[in-house]
Short mmCIF file of C-alpha atoms in Angstrom, two decimals:
data_model
loop_
_atom_site.label_atom_id
_atom_site.label_comp_id
_atom_site.label_asym_id
_atom_site.label_seq_id
_atom_site.Cartn_x
_atom_site.Cartn_y
_atom_site.Cartn_z
CA UNK F 1 -0.21 0.11 -0.17
CA UNK F 2 1.36 3.41 -0.83
CA UNK F 3 2.46 5.40 2.30
CA UNK F 4 2.72 9.08 3.27
CA UNK F 5 5.04 10.42 6.04
CA UNK F 6 4.18 13.37 7.99
CA UNK F 7 7.53 15.59 9.07
CA UNK F 8 8.24 18.89 10.72
CA UNK F 9 9.94 20.37 13.59
CA UNK F 10 8.38 19.87 17.20
CA UNK F 11 5.04 21.12 17.95
CA UNK F 12 3.83 22.51 14.49
CA UNK F 13 0.73 20.12 14.65
CA UNK F 14 2.02 16.86 13.09
CA UNK F 15 0.04 14.62 14.98
CA UNK F 16 -3.10 16.93 15.28
CA UNK F 17 -3.24 16.37 11.26
CA UNK F 18 -2.20 12.89 11.54
CA UNK F 19 -5.49 12.42 13.56
CA UNK F 20 -7.53 14.75 11.36
CA UNK F 21 -7.10 12.79 8.53
CA UNK F 22 -7.48 9.22 10.27
CA UNK F 23 -10.90 10.32 11.93
CA UNK F 24 -9.76 9.19 15.07
CA UNK F 25 -7.18 10.46 17.98
CA UNK F 26 -4.25 7.59 17.52
CA UNK F 27 -1.28 10.20 18.39
CA UNK F 28 -1.16 11.72 21.65
CA UNK F 29 -1.77 15.83 20.99
CA UNK F 30 -0.69 18.08 23.71
CA UNK F 31 1.14 21.64 24.00
CA UNK F 32 4.09 20.27 25.09
CA UNK F 33 6.88 19.71 22.05
CA UNK F 34 8.52 16.33 21.55
CA UNK F 35 5.67 14.29 22.50
CA UNK F 36 5.81 12.17 19.72
CA UNK F 37 9.06 10.01 19.73
CA UNK F 38 8.44 6.61 17.63
CA UNK F 39 6.28 6.09 14.32
CA UNK F 40 2.84 6.02 14.47
CA UNK F 41 0.55 4.19 11.67
CA UNK F 42 -2.57 4.65 10.45
CA UNK F 43 -4.50 4.12 7.55
CA UNK F 44 -6.45 6.81 5.48
CA UNK F 45 -9.15 6.02 2.49
CA UNK F 46 -10.24 8.47 0.42
CA UNK F 47 -12.36 8.32 -2.90
CA UNK F 48 -12.38 4.64 -2.95
CA UNK F 49 -8.38 4.87 -2.42
CA UNK F 50 -6.46 3.79 0.51
CA UNK F 51 -2.59 4.60 1.81
CA UNK F 52 -0.63 4.37 4.91
CA UNK F 53 -0.20 7.54 7.02
CA UNK F 54 3.16 7.72 9.34
CA UNK F 55 3.27 10.56 12.26
CA UNK F 56 6.48 11.25 13.40
CA UNK F 57 8.59 12.92 16.18
CA UNK F 58 9.95 16.31 15.77
CA UNK F 59 12.96 16.84 13.70
CA UNK F 60 16.38 17.53 16.13
CA UNK F 61 18.26 19.08 13.38
CA UNK F 62 20.66 21.29 16.24
CA UNK F 63 20.23 18.79 19.07
CA UNK F 64 22.65 16.44 19.98
CA UNK F 65 21.68 13.91 22.72
CA UNK F 66 20.62 9.96 22.72
CA UNK F 67 17.14 10.28 22.67
CA UNK F 68 17.09 12.65 19.73
CA UNK F 69 19.22 10.47 17.90
CA UNK F 70 16.96 7.88 18.36
CA UNK F 71 13.99 9.88 17.22
CA UNK F 72 15.67 10.94 14.35
CA UNK F 73 16.35 7.70 13.03
CA UNK F 74 12.80 6.78 13.30
CA UNK F 75 11.73 9.84 11.01
CA UNK F 76 14.62 8.62 8.84
CA UNK F 77 12.92 4.99 8.49
CA UNK F 78 9.69 6.71 7.96
CA UNK F 79 11.09 8.79 5.05
CA UNK F 80 12.57 5.84 3.47
CA UNK F 81 9.30 4.09 3.46
CA UNK F 82 7.30 7.01 2.03
CA UNK F 83 6.13 7.56 -1.41
CA UNK F 84 5.18 11.07 -0.58
CA UNK F 85 5.97 13.58 2.14
CA UNK F 86 3.68 15.93 4.31
CA UNK F 87 6.02 18.54 5.59
CA UNK F 88 4.08 20.63 8.27
CA UNK F 89 4.89 24.32 9.30
CA UNK F 90 3.33 26.67 11.70
CA UNK F 91 1.89 29.76 9.93
CA UNK F 92 1.62 31.58 13.37
CA UNK F 93 5.52 30.86 14.32
CA UNK F 94 6.53 31.76 10.49
CA UNK F 95 9.36 30.26 9.09
CA UNK F 96 12.23 29.79 11.17
CA UNK F 97 15.94 28.51 10.42
CA UNK F 98 14.66 25.18 11.77
CA UNK F 99 12.26 24.98 9.30
CA UNK F 100 14.82 25.88 6.59
CA UNK F 101 16.96 22.97 7.78
CA UNK F 102 14.44 20.17 7.46
CA UNK F 103 13.29 21.56 4.17
CA UNK F 104 17.03 21.39 2.73
CA UNK F 105 17.52 17.96 4.38
CA UNK F 106 14.02 16.68 2.32
CA UNK F 107 14.75 18.17 -1.10
CA UNK F 108 17.75 15.94 -1.31
CA UNK F 109 15.60 12.92 -0.93
CA UNK F 110 14.08 13.06 -4.27
CA UNK F 111 10.69 12.39 -3.18
CA UNK F 112 7.41 14.26 -3.69
CA UNK F 113 7.03 16.57 -0.92
CA UNK F 114 3.54 18.73 0.14
CA UNK F 115 4.44 21.76 2.21
CA UNK F 116 1.70 21.59 4.78
CA UNK F 117 1.21 25.25 6.35
CA UNK F 118 -0.79 24.31 9.44
CA UNK F 119 -2.56 26.56 12.01
CA UNK F 120 -4.05 29.07 9.29
CA UNK F 121 -7.40 30.21 10.81
CA UNK F 122 -7.77 33.47 9.65
CA UNK F 123 -6.64 35.93 6.80
CA UNK F 124 -3.54 37.15 8.90
CA UNK F 125 -2.19 33.63 8.90
CA UNK F 126 -2.78 33.33 5.40
CA UNK F 127 -0.92 36.50 4.65
CA UNK F 128 1.96 35.41 6.71
CA UNK F 129 2.56 32.09 4.60
CA UNK F 130 3.89 33.79 1.73
CA UNK F 131 7.11 33.34 3.19
CA UNK F 132 7.19 29.82 3.34
CA UNK F 133 7.48 29.76 -0.47
CA UNK F 134 11.41 30.27 0.31
CA UNK F 135 11.65 26.76 1.27
CA UNK F 136 11.64 25.89 -2.59
CA UNK F 137 8.31 23.71 -2.29
CA UNK F 138 5.88 24.41 -4.85
CA UNK F 139 2.97 22.32 -3.57
CA UNK F 140 1.59 24.44 -0.98
CA UNK F 141 -1.53 23.51 1.06
CA UNK F 142 -2.99 26.35 3.61
CA UNK F 143 -4.73 23.95 6.49
CA UNK F 144 -5.75 23.92 10.15
CA UNK F 145 -5.83 20.77 11.82
CA UNK F 146 -7.93 22.25 14.55
CA UNK F 147 -10.69 23.50 12.31
CA UNK F 148 -10.38 20.94 9.63
CA UNK F 149 -9.77 23.25 6.68
CA UNK F 150 -8.03 22.43 3.54
CA UNK F 151 -7.40 18.81 4.17
CA UNK F 152 -9.91 18.12 1.13
CA UNK F 153 -7.70 19.56 -1.51
CA UNK F 154 -4.53 17.99 0.13
CA UNK F 155 -6.31 14.28 -0.31
CA UNK F 156 -7.31 15.01 -3.83
CA UNK F 157 -3.86 15.67 -4.92
CA UNK F 158 -2.10 13.26 -2.44
CA UNK F 159 -4.13 10.07 -4.47
CA UNK F 160 -3.26 12.03 -7.38
CA UNK F 161 0.32 11.53 -6.82
CA UNK F 162 0.42 8.05 -5.38
CA UNK F 163 1.12 5.07 -7.54
CA UNK F 164 -1.94 2.84 -8.09
CA UNK F 165 -2.67 -0.41 -6.05
CA UNK F 166 -4.84 -3.46 -6.73
CA UNK F 167 -7.69 -3.54 -4.39
CA UNK F 168 -7.45 -6.35 -1.90
CA UNK F 169 -10.26 -7.77 0.06
CA UNK F 170 -8.71 -7.76 3.66
CA UNK F 171 -8.86 -10.65 5.81
CA UNK F 172 -9.50 -10.69 9.63
CA UNK F 173 -6.14 -10.08 11.13
CA UNK F 174 -5.27 -11.21 15.03
CA UNK F 175 -5.00 -8.22 16.95
CA UNK F 176 -2.41 -8.80 19.61
CA UNK F 177 -1.50 -6.26 22.43
CA UNK F 178 1.68 -5.85 24.56
CA UNK F 179 1.13 -4.67 27.70
CA UNK F 180 3.15 -4.38 30.92
CA UNK F 181 4.74 -2.02 33.55
CA UNK F 182 7.61 0.61 32.33
CA UNK F 183 10.80 -0.65 31.28
CA UNK F 184 9.38 -4.47 31.02
CA UNK F 185 10.96 -4.68 27.55
CA UNK F 186 7.81 -4.37 25.44
CA UNK F 187 9.22 -2.09 22.79
CA UNK F 188 12.36 -4.59 22.31
CA UNK F 189 9.65 -7.20 21.82
CA UNK F 190 7.94 -5.43 19.03
CA UNK F 191 11.27 -4.68 17.30
CA UNK F 192 12.42 -8.12 17.68
CA UNK F 193 8.98 -9.23 16.31
CA UNK F 194 9.02 -7.05 13.28
CA UNK F 195 12.61 -7.40 12.79
CA UNK F 196 13.10 -3.61 12.35
CA UNK F 197 13.58 -0.79 14.68
CA UNK F 198 9.84 0.01 14.95
CA UNK F 199 9.96 1.70 18.37
CA UNK F 200 12.33 3.83 20.23
CA UNK F 201 14.15 1.71 22.78
CA UNK F 202 15.59 3.65 25.63
CA UNK F 203 16.68 2.62 29.30
CA UNK F 204 14.95 4.82 30.78
CA UNK F 205 11.35 4.08 31.17
CA UNK F 206 7.98 5.73 30.12
CA UNK F 207 9.92 5.98 26.27
CA UNK F 208 6.84 4.75 24.41
CA UNK F 209 3.70 7.17 24.66
CA UNK F 210 1.54 6.39 21.70
CA UNK F 211 0.31 3.43 20.63
CA UNK F 212 2.54 1.71 18.01
CA UNK F 213 1.06 -0.79 15.70
CA UNK F 214 2.40 -2.99 12.65
CA UNK F 215 0.93 -5.67 10.34
CA UNK F 216 3.15 -9.25 9.99
CA UNK F 217 2.39 -12.65 8.93
CA UNK F 218 3.06 -15.71 11.19
CA UNK F 219 1.84 -19.30 10.25
CA UNK F 220 0.13 -17.91 7.25
CA UNK F 221 -1.74 -15.81 9.69
CA UNK F 222 -1.87 -11.71 9.60
CA UNK F 223 -1.11 -10.38 12.97
CA UNK F 224 -1.60 -6.52 14.02
CA UNK F 225 0.74 -6.15 16.61
CA UNK F 226 0.24 -2.84 19.17
CA UNK F 227 2.80 -1.66 21.58
CA UNK F 228 1.74 0.49 24.65
CA UNK F 229 3.18 2.66 27.11
CA UNK F 230 4.25 1.18 30.52
CA UNK F 231 1.04 0.79 32.87
CA UNK F 232 1.33 2.40 36.22
CA UNK F 233 -0.94 2.75 39.21
CA UNK F 234 -2.98 5.97 39.08
CA UNK F 235 -1.40 7.54 42.19
CA UNK F 236 1.81 7.03 40.08
CA UNK F 237 0.67 9.19 36.91
CA UNK F 238 2.58 12.33 37.26
CA UNK F 239 1.15 14.30 34.43
CA UNK F 240 -1.67 14.69 31.84
CA UNK F 241 0.91 13.29 28.88
CA UNK F 242 0.74 9.89 30.82
CA UNK F 243 -2.89 9.97 31.93
CA UNK F 244 -3.55 10.36 27.86
CA UNK F 245 -1.31 7.67 27.19
CA UNK F 246 -2.51 5.23 29.79
CA UNK F 247 -6.66 6.06 28.89
CA UNK F 248 -5.68 5.08 25.48
CA UNK F 249 -4.11 1.85 26.44
CA UNK F 250 -7.68 1.06 28.49
CA UNK F 251 -9.68 1.98 25.62
CA UNK F 252 -7.49 -0.39 22.64
CA UNK F 253 -8.18 -3.44 24.92
CA UNK F 254 -11.85 -3.61 23.93
CA UNK F 255 -10.55 -3.94 20.42
CA UNK F 256 -7.71 -6.80 20.52
CA UNK F 257 -8.15 -10.34 20.31
CA UNK F 258 -5.30 -11.29 22.69
CA UNK F 259 -3.17 -9.77 25.07
CA UNK F 260 0.65 -10.40 25.91
CA UNK F 261 1.54 -9.49 29.60
CA UNK F 262 5.35 -8.37 29.61
CA UNK F 263 7.25 -8.30 33.24
CA UNK F 264 11.06 -8.11 33.80
CA UNK F 265 11.76 -11.93 35.38
CA UNK F 266 14.68 -10.13 37.72
CA UNK F 267 12.13 -7.88 39.25
CA UNK F 268 9.30 -10.67 39.49
CA UNK F 269 5.91 -10.40 39.49
CA UNK F 270 4.67 -7.28 41.59
CA UNK F 271 1.25 -6.11 42.52
CA UNK F 272 0.95 -3.69 39.18
CA UNK F 273 1.37 -6.87 36.86
CA UNK F 274 -1.49 -8.47 38.71
CA UNK F 275 -3.96 -5.94 38.16
CA UNK F 276 -3.02 -5.45 34.77
CA UNK F 277 -3.89 -9.19 34.17
CA UNK F 278 -7.20 -8.35 36.11
CA UNK F 279 -7.84 -5.54 33.94
CA UNK F 280 -7.72 -8.09 30.65
CA UNK F 281 -9.63 -10.41 32.35
CA UNK F 282 -12.26 -8.05 33.33
CA UNK F 283 -12.24 -7.22 29.23
CA UNK F 284 -12.72 -10.99 28.59
CA UNK F 285 -9.46 -11.09 26.14
CA UNK F 286 -7.46 -14.01 25.37
CA UNK F 287 -4.12 -13.77 27.53
CA UNK F 288 -0.56 -14.97 27.22
CA UNK F 289 2.06 -14.06 30.23
CA UNK F 290 5.81 -13.48 28.91
CA UNK F 291 8.25 -13.45 31.59
CA UNK F 292 10.96 -11.20 29.75
CA UNK F 293 14.63 -11.14 30.36
CA UNK F 294 15.49 -14.83 31.07
CA UNK F 295 18.86 -14.53 29.45
CA UNK F 296 19.94 -12.87 32.35
CA UNK F 297 19.01 -15.48 34.65
CA UNK F 298 21.76 -17.50 36.09
CA UNK F 299 21.45 -21.47 37.40
CA UNK F 300 17.84 -21.04 37.14
CA UNK F 301 15.54 -23.35 35.39
CA UNK F 302 12.91 -22.54 33.30
CA UNK F 303 10.62 -25.04 34.74
CA UNK F 304 11.19 -23.30 38.12
CA UNK F 305 10.10 -19.75 36.83
CA UNK F 306 7.06 -20.86 35.19
CA UNK F 307 6.22 -22.40 38.47
CA UNK F 308 6.57 -19.49 40.28
CA UNK F 309 4.85 -17.20 37.97
CA UNK F 310 1.87 -19.84 37.48
CA UNK F 311 1.65 -19.12 41.88
CA UNK F 312 1.77 -15.36 41.74
CA UNK F 313 -0.81 -15.48 38.57
CA UNK F 314 -3.31 -18.21 40.22
CA UNK F 315 -6.45 -16.65 39.42
CA UNK F 316 -5.49 -16.91 35.70
CA UNK F 317 -4.45 -20.69 35.91
CA UNK F 318 -5.88 -21.22 32.33
CA UNK F 319 -3.35 -18.81 30.75
CA UNK F 320 0.09 -20.04 29.12
CA UNK F 321 3.18 -19.03 30.17
CA UNK F 322 6.19 -18.48 27.62
CA UNK F 323 9.09 -17.21 29.42
CA UNK F 324 11.26 -15.03 26.87
CA UNK F 325 14.43 -12.87 26.15
CA UNK F 326 13.31 -10.13 23.77
CA UNK F 327 16.41 -8.82 23.25
CA UNK F 328 18.34 -12.02 22.60
CA UNK F 329 15.06 -13.50 20.32
CA UNK F 330 14.47 -16.17 23.00
CA UNK F 331 11.11 -17.88 22.95
CA UNK F 332 9.43 -15.39 20.42
CA UNK F 333 8.61 -18.00 17.84
CA UNK F 334 6.77 -19.93 20.85
CA UNK F 335 5.30 -16.91 21.93
CA UNK F 336 3.59 -16.06 18.57
CA UNK F 337 2.65 -19.45 18.28
CA UNK F 338 0.98 -19.60 21.50
CA UNK F 339 -0.93 -16.48 20.55
CA UNK F 340 -2.16 -17.81 17.39
CA UNK F 341 -3.63 -21.05 19.52
CA UNK F 342 -5.21 -18.82 22.08
CA UNK F 343 -6.79 -17.03 19.27
CA UNK F 344 -8.29 -20.00 17.57
CA UNK F 345 -9.07 -21.49 20.96
CA UNK F 346 -11.14 -18.29 21.61
CA UNK F 347 -12.83 -18.57 18.18
CA UNK F 348 -14.12 -22.40 18.84
CA UNK F 349 -18.14 -23.34 18.51
CA UNK F 350 -19.03 -26.69 20.33
CA UNK F 351 -21.87 -28.26 18.83
CA UNK F 352 -25.02 -29.28 20.79
CA UNK F 353 -24.47 -32.95 20.73
CA UNK F 354 -21.14 -32.40 22.00
CA UNK F 355 -22.48 -30.46 24.86
CA UNK F 356 -25.74 -32.61 25.60
CA UNK F 357 -23.11 -35.87 25.88
CA UNK F 358 -21.03 -34.10 29.23
CA UNK F 359 -24.51 -33.60 31.01
CA UNK F 360 -24.50 -36.95 31.66
CA UNK F 361 -21.39 -37.17 33.75
CA UNK F 362 -21.95 -33.76 35.69
CA UNK F 363 -22.38 -33.81 39.16
CA UNK F 364 -25.56 -32.24 40.01
CA UNK F 365 -25.81 -29.31 41.83
CA UNK F 366 -27.24 -30.06 45.45
CA UNK F 367 -30.62 -28.82 45.03
CA UNK F 368 -31.74 -29.45 41.36
CA UNK F 369 -30.25 -30.60 38.24
CA UNK F 370 -28.52 -29.43 34.32
CA UNK F 371 -31.22 -29.59 31.74
CA UNK F 372 -29.28 -28.15 28.96
CA UNK F 373 -25.96 -26.31 27.93
CA UNK F 374 -26.04 -24.40 24.92
CA UNK F 375 -22.89 -22.01 23.67
CA UNK F 376 -24.52 -18.84 22.66
CA UNK F 377 -21.21 -16.68 21.53
CA UNK F 378 -17.43 -17.03 20.86
CA UNK F 379 -14.40 -14.78 21.25
CA UNK F 380 -14.87 -15.00 24.05
CA UNK F 381 -17.03 -18.27 24.61
CA UNK F 382 -20.12 -17.76 26.78
CA UNK F 383 -22.38 -20.68 27.53
CA UNK F 384 -26.05 -20.97 28.61
CA UNK F 385 -26.62 -23.14 31.40
CA UNK F 386 -30.40 -24.17 31.75
CA UNK F 387 -30.94 -25.36 35.73
CA UNK F 388 -33.65 -26.38 37.79
CA UNK F 389 -32.47 -24.39 40.85
CA UNK F 390 -30.42 -21.56 42.02
CA UNK F 391 -26.92 -22.33 42.01
CA UNK F 392 -23.74 -20.53 43.83
CA UNK F 393 -20.70 -19.55 42.43
CA UNK F 394 -18.67 -22.29 43.13
CA UNK F 395 -20.88 -24.46 41.09
CA UNK F 396 -20.38 -22.23 38.36
CA UNK F 397 -16.85 -22.45 38.85
CA UNK F 398 -17.05 -26.46 38.80
CA UNK F 399 -18.98 -25.75 35.66
CA UNK F 400 -16.20 -24.09 34.17
CA UNK F 401 -13.77 -26.25 35.00
CA UNK F 402 -15.44 -29.16 33.21
CA UNK F 403 -15.80 -27.11 30.08
CA UNK F 404 -12.26 -26.64 29.93
CA UNK F 405 -11.30 -30.18 30.88
CA UNK F 406 -13.29 -31.44 27.93
CA UNK F 407 -12.63 -28.82 25.33
CA UNK F 408 -9.82 -26.63 26.15
CA UNK F 409 -10.02 -22.75 26.10
CA UNK F 410 -6.56 -22.34 26.90
CA UNK F 411 -5.74 -18.92 27.68
CA UNK F 412 -9.35 -17.48 27.02
CA UNK F 413 -12.05 -16.63 29.72
CA UNK F 414 -15.12 -18.81 29.69
CA UNK F 415 -18.08 -17.07 30.71
CA UNK F 416 -21.30 -19.17 32.29
CA UNK F 417 -24.70 -17.68 32.33
CA UNK F 418 -27.61 -19.52 34.06
CA UNK F 419 -31.21 -19.82 33.65
CA UNK F 420 -33.37 -21.42 35.76
CA UNK F 421 -36.20 -23.26 34.55
CA UNK F 422 -39.23 -25.25 36.22
CA UNK F 423 -39.10 -28.95 36.17
CA UNK F 424 -42.15 -30.38 34.51
#
């Protein structure tokens, strides 16, 4: 699919334009400059044509530090991938030296460039846009991300300049979410799975702020993998940016199929890891637990690691545990296989005759009997049990365990609804 990259200096409104074109808030927008650090991908559809759109961090042409270098590397990767570039400048701030440096760099790439002059909200702003002609870019567009002005023309010209591609009917992909506390190795895991520098990896926690997504194929199944910011307890959230990041993660859990809970095996399982697992369980999503950094363990068997992790996550004993080293690519293939297995388990539909057969061997409740069991939904599997008397939670748990013993549903929450009927 054709690709467009959005670039520019910090705080010119790149993420606002990205969100405007996607029609949803995927990138974090905040008045503090330098919020976006990684490449954030989305898909735009216009007049029956589709293209990928990449949001990038602010260019750092005059700054020299490790994080700036890593962000610049992400921008370079986006530009290499792009068929067309949206170079964003700020009409209210006017033409700055940094804009000229970026413009000079972009022209050397010999790629089509659209200059998007953002924050053009009134006549005075329009008059100030003339100075941007000094950049030597002929395709200029006055836009306002905040007001939604000017983007129809931008999109019309975009699809004229992008290569034609065949329309392929999209198959349902497995949406895989990486969750964990800050510095657990989530972004390293994303980069290792994709075999590319998709996310900025830094030893300081909290580097990832936006939701990062990418697609790949494993065992002939298309995956969409989503990396997230590190989840903290509410009392540890220090600023609005962290708050928006965490809220976005909460919402995206509803949209995924399987969540991988990553934690640093040297730090062990802490209360926040259990809270994350409880959150995913409450959303009724498939789960895999991935103790990370096993390359750093000395004289400790993986069996004992799995046993200790199982004891900590006792309330989700149906969830598989796959120890990994994201840095050294250990256990990653097994992790993906397990995620696919969990996805397939969630989609299983049991026929009525099979369910009727297990009723014969059921232990009846103390003051009634089970008449019928039907599966009424998958992803997650939900069963309706017709019974002649009210039952307590321990009997519901017993029914759930029986269903698991017969049919598996590894890594997937099994929900049971009871319907009391009068026996004739």
